[in-house]
XYZ file of C-alpha atoms in Angstrom:
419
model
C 14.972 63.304 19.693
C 12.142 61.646 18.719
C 8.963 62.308 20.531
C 7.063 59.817 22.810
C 3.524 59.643 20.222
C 6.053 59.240 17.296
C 8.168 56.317 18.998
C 4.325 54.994 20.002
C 3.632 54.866 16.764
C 6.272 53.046 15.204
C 6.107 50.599 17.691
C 2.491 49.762 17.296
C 3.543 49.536 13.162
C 6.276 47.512 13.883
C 4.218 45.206 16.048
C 1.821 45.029 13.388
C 4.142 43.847 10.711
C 5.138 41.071 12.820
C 1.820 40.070 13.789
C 1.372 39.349 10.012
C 2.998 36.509 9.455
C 4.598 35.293 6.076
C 2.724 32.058 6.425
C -0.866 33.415 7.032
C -1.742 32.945 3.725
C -1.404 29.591 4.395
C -4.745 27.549 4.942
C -5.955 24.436 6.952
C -5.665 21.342 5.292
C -8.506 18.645 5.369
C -8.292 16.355 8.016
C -7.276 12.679 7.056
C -9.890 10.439 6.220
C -8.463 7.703 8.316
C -7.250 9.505 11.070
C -10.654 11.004 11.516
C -12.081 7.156 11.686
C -9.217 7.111 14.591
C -10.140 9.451 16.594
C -13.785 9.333 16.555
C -13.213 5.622 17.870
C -11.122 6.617 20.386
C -13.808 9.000 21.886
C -16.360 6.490 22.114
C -16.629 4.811 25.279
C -18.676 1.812 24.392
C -16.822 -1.608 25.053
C -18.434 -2.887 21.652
C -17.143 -0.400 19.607
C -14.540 -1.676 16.646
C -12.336 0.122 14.238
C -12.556 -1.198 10.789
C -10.618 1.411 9.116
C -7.026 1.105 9.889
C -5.112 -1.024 7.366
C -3.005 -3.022 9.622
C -2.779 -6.710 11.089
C -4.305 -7.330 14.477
C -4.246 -10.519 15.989
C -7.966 -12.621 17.134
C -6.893 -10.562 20.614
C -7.208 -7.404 18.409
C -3.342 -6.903 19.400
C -0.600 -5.603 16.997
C 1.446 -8.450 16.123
C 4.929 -8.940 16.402
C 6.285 -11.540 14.249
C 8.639 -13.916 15.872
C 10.817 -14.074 12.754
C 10.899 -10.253 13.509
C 11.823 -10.803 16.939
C 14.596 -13.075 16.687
C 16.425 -11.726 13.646
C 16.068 -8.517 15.911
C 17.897 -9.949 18.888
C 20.619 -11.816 16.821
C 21.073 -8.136 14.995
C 21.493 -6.688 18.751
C 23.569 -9.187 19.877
C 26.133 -8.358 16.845
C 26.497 -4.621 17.712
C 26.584 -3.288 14.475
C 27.196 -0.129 13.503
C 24.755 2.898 12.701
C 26.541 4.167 9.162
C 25.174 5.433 7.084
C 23.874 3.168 4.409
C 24.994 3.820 -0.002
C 22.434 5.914 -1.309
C 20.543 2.657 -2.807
C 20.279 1.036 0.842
C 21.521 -2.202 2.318
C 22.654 -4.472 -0.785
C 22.416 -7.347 1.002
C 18.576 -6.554 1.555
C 17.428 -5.084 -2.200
C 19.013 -8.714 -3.763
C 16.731 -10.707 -1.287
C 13.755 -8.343 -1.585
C 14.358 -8.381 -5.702
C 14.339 -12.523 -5.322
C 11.499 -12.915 -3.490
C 9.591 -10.244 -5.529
C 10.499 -11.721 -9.399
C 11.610 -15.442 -8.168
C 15.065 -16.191 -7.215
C 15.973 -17.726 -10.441
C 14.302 -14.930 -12.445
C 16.878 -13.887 -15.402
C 15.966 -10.524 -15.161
C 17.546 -9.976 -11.533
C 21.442 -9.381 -13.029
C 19.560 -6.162 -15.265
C 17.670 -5.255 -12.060
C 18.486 -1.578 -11.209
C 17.014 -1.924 -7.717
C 16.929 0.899 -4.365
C 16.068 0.622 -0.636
C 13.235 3.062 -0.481
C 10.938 4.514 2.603
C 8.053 2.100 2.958
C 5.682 1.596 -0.290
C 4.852 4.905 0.399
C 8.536 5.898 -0.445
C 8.823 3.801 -3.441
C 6.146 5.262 -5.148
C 7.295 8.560 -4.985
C 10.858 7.439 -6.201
C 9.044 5.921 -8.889
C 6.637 8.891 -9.722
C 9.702 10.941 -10.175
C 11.572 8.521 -12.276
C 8.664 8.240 -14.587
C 8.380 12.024 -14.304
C 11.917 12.695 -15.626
C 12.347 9.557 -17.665
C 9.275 8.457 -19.588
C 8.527 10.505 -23.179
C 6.367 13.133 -23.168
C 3.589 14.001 -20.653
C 2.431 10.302 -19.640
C -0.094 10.347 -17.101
C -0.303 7.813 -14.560
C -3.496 5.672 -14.741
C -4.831 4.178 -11.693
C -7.545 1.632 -10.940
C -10.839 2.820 -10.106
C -11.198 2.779 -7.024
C -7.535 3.192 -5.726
C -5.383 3.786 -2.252
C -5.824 7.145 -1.663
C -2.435 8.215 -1.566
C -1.831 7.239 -4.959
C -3.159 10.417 -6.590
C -1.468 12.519 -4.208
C 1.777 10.795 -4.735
C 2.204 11.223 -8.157
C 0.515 14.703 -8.157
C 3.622 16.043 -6.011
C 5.785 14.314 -8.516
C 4.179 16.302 -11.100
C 2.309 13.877 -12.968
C -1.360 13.874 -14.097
C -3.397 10.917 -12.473
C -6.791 9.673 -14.109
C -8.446 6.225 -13.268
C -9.126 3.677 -15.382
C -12.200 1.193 -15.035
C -11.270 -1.748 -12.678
C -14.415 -2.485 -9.943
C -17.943 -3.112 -10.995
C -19.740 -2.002 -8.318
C -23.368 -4.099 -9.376
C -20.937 -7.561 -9.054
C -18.641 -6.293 -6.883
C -16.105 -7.966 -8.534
C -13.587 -7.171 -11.393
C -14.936 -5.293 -14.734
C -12.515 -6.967 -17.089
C -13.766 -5.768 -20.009
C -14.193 -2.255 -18.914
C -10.587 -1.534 -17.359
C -9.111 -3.587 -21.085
C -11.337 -1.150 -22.911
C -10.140 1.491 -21.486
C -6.424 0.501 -21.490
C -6.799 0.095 -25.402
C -7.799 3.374 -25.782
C -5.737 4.743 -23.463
C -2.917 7.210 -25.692
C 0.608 4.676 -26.616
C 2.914 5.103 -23.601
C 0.813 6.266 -20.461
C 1.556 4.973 -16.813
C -0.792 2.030 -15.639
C -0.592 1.341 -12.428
C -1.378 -2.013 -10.802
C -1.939 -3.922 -7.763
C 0.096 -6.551 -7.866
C -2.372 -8.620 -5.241
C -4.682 -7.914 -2.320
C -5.826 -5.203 -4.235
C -6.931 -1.667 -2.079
C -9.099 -1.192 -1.082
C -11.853 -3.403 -3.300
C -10.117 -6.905 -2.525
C -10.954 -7.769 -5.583
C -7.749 -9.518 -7.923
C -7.557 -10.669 -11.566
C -7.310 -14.493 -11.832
C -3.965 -15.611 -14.139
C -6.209 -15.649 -16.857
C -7.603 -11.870 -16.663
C -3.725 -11.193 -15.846
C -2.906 -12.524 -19.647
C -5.191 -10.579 -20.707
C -4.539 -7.576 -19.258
C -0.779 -8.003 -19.932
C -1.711 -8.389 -23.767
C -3.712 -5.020 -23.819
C -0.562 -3.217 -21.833
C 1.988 -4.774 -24.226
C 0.039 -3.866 -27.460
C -0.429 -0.625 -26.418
C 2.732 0.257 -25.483
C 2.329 1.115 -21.630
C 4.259 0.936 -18.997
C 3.394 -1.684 -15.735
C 3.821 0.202 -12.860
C 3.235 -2.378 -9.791
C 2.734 -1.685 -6.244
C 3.219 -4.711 -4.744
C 2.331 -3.477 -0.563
C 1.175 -7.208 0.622
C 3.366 -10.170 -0.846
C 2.473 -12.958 1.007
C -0.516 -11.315 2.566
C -3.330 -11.924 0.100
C -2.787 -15.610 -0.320
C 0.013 -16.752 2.393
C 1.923 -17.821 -0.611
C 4.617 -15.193 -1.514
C 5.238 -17.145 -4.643
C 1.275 -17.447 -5.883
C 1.252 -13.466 -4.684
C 3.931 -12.113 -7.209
C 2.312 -13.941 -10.210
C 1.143 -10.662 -11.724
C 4.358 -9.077 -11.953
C 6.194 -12.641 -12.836
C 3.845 -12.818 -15.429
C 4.521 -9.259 -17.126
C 8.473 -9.982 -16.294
C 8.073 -13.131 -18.281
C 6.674 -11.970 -21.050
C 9.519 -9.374 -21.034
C 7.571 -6.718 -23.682
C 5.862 -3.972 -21.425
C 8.007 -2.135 -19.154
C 7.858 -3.110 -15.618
C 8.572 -1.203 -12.426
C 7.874 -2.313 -8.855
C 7.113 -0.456 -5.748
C 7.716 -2.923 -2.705
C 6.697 -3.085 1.361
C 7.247 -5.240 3.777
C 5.155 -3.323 6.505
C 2.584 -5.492 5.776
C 4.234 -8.941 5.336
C 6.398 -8.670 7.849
C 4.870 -5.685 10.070
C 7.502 -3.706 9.954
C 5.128 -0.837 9.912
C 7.379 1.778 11.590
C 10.545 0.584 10.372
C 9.606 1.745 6.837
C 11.161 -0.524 4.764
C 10.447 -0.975 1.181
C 12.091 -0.686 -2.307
C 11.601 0.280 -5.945
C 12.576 -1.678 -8.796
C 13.380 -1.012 -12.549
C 13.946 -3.849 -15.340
C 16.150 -3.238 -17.650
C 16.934 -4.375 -20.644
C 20.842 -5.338 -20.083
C 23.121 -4.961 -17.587
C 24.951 -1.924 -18.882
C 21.068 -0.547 -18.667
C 20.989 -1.687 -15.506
C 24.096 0.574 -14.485
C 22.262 3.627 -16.183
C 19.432 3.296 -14.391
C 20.811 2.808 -10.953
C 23.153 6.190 -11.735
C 19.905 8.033 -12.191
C 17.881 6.332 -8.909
C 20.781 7.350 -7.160
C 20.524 10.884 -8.176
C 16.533 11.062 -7.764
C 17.383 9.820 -4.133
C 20.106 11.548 -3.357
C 18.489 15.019 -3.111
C 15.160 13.537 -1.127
C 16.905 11.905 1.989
C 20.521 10.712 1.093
C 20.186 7.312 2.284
C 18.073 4.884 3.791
C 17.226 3.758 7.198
C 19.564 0.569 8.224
C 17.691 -1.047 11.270
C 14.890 -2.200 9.697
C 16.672 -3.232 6.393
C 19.043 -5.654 8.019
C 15.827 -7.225 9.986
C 13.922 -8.064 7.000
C 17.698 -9.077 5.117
C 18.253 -11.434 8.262
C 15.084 -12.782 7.819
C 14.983 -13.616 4.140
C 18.299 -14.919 4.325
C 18.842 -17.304 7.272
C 16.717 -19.987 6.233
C 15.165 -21.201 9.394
C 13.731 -17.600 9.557
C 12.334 -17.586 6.230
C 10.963 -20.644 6.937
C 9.473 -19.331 9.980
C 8.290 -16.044 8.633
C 6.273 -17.639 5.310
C 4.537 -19.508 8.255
C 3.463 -16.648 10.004
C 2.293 -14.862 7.122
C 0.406 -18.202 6.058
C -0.904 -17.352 9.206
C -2.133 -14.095 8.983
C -3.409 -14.604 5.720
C -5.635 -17.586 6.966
C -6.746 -15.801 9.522
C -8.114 -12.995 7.601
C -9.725 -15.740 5.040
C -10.977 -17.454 8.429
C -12.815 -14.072 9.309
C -14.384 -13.020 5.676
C -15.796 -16.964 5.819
C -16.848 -16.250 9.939
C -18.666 -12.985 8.726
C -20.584 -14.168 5.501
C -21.811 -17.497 6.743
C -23.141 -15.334 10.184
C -24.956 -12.500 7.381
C -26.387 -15.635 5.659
C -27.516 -17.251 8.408
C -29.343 -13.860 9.796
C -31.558 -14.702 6.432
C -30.025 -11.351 4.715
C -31.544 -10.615 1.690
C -28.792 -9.300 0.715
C -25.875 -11.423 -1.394
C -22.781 -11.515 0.549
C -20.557 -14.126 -1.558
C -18.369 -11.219 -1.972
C -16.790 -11.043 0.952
C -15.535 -14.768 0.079
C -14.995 -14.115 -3.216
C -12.106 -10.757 -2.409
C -9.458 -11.140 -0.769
C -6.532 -9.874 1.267
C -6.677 -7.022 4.229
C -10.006 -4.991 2.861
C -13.029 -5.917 1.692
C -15.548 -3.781 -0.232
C -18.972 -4.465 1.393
C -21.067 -2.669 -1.022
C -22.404 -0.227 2.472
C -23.851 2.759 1.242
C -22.298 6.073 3.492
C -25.561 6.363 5.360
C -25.146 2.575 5.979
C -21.431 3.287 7.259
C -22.591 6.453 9.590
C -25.716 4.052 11.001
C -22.894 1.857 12.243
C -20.682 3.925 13.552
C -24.200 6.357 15.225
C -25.928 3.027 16.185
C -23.667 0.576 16.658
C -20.001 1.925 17.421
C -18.343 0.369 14.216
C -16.124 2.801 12.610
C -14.936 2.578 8.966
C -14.470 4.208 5.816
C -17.365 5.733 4.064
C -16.933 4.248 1.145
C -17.773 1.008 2.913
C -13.795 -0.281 3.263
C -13.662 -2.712 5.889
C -10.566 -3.812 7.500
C -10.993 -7.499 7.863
C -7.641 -7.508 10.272
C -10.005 -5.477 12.268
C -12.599 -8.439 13.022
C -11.448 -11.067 15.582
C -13.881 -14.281 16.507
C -15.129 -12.170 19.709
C -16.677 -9.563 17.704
C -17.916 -10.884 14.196
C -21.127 -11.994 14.920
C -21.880 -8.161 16.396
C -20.351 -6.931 13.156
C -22.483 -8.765 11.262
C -25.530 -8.409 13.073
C -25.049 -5.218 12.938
C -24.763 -4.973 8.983
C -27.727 -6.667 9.039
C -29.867 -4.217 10.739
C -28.739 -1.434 8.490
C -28.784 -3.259 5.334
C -32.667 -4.460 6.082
């Protein structure tokens, strides 16, 4: 029999095992930069306040917006009552060939050697590129990413296992583009490496190559022997010409010498923001390549979700297929491109009317969903302290935040804190 201090015992021991768990090792993770912008908006109370540092499209009512396209492809998809199989590993075919066309150009030769998947979102393609790279590229390339960068960049390809180091692509005195920097540093880059590039609306500086700079810099990747990695996250967006958007990557395509791969989205261009739709893209060099390729894609994907998502696949198919919806949809993102132009022109002409000493043609001069103001972080906690404006600390500014009700505050706000 065991006694009643001896069974006390072993229970308190056996209580104390359990209270240590096998995850207490594990520590709390740093907050997200963004989210943090998030919430300390939502706390404050003031009906001036704005948030600046979410990258997505709001409408001038500061609404999300639905795109009609969206809406009706939507309904006509409803209406059919299709299925919910499960889609091939590579997604909905009828979906990659239209994204692939509208990405390299519909009469592009390269799109029969296209090895081509559905992928989760941007986000998603990039890490089914990382890995590809990771298992496919010679030796120990390291990816090489503009300076500054999306943040999520480096800690994609980190998980993937690859080494990520910038490369010089903002000069913060002009802010504008240091050409001759980021080539510099290309050239001397080691043969082979990872360069990644926006392929427009750069983020989060705004600021693009012209075609001209893009020659350039596809010379320098060429003769060096690098590989393009694209991210291509606002087609359509930067310009509201889809076709004007993709000349970067047409123009490495083209030329046909570097390697090119492509992460897509259509959150952005479409707003299909939740329905994570996006794909990665491969050139190859034939079309017995091509079937390589896609064999290995398949087997990258297989093991990190098995298939994609359908619903929002078929929307953004339906829509780049039925030809009074594309026509529709390049009008609304005409749209919401103009209206982001329409605000960075709203906000610099107010700054320069204020009598700013400061030089503001830069706000003009980038382009697509961010701008890079040049706000120092003690300018950026002023505003959000002072004045209830809320954005990055790097200065990032949402322009789809701004709507014609509130950009003369934001701007005479910047003005106080930049005096």
């Amino acid at each position: 029999m065991i006694s009643s201090v001896v069974r006390a015992s072993l229970l308190r021991r056996v209580v104390g095992i359990r209270a240590q768990s096998t995850w207490t090792q594990v520590k709390m993770g740093p907050p997200d930069a963004i989210l943090g912008i998030t919430e300390a908006f939502k706390r404050d109370t003031d009906p001036r306040k704005m948030n600046l540092g979410v990258g997505a499209y709001r409408t001038d009512a500061g609404s999300p917006f639905v795109l009609d396209s969206v809406t009706q492809a939507e309904n006509q998809l409803l209406h059919e009552k299709l299925d919910k199989e499960y889609l091939p590993i590579t997604g909905l075919p009828q979906f990659t060939r239209a994204a692939a066309q509208l990405a390299y150009g519909s009469s592009s030769p390269v799109l029969d050697r296209l090895a081509i998947t559905q992928s989760i979102s941007g986000t998603g393609a990039l890490r089914i590129g990382g890995a590809f790279v990771q298992r496919f590229c010679e030796g120990t390339p390291t990816v090489y990413v503009p300076g500054p960068s999306w943040g999520n960049h480096k800690a994609v390809f980190g998980d993937c296992g690859l080494t990520v180091k910038p490369y010089r692509y903002y000069d913060a005195k002009t802010r504008g583009l240091d050409l001759e920097g980021m080539l510099e540093d290309l050239s001397n880059l080691p043969r082979g490496q990872i360069v990644l590039l926006h392929a427009c609306a750069h983020n989060p500086t705004g600021v693009d190559p012209t075609p001209d700079q893009w020659a350039r810099i596809q010379s320098v990747v060429e003769e060096n022997g690098h590989v393009a990695f694209f991210d291509m996250a606002y087609q359509g967006f930067a310009t509201g010409d889809t076709d004007r958007d993709a000349h970067a990557l047409r123009t490495f395509v083209e030329a046909g010498r570097a390697p090119v791969v492509l992460a897509q989205s259509f959150a952005k261009n479409m707003g299909l923001y939740g329905e994570r739709v996006g794909t990665f893209s491969v050139v190859g060099a034939s079309r017995d390549e091509r079937a390589r390729l896609e064999s290995q894609l398949k087997i990258l994907v297989r093991p990190m979700y098995s298939n994609p998502p359908v619903h929002g696949a078929r929307i953004a198919a339906r829509v780049l297929t039925d030809p009074e919806l594309r026509s529709l949809w390049l009008s609304e993102v005409k749209l919401m491109a103009d209206r982001i132009i329409g605000m960075r022109v709203a906000l610099r002409s107010r700054l320069e009317k204020l009598g700013s000493s400061v030089a503001w043609n830069h706000i003009t001069d980038q382009i697509g969903m961010f701008c890079f103001t040049g706000l120092t972080a003690a300018q950026v906690d002023r505003l959000a302290q002072e004045f209830h404006i809320y954005l990055t600390r790097d200065g990032r500014v949402s322009m789809a935040g701004i709507t014609s009700a509130n950009v003369d505050y934001l701007a005479d706000s910047i003005h106080a804190v930049t005096q």
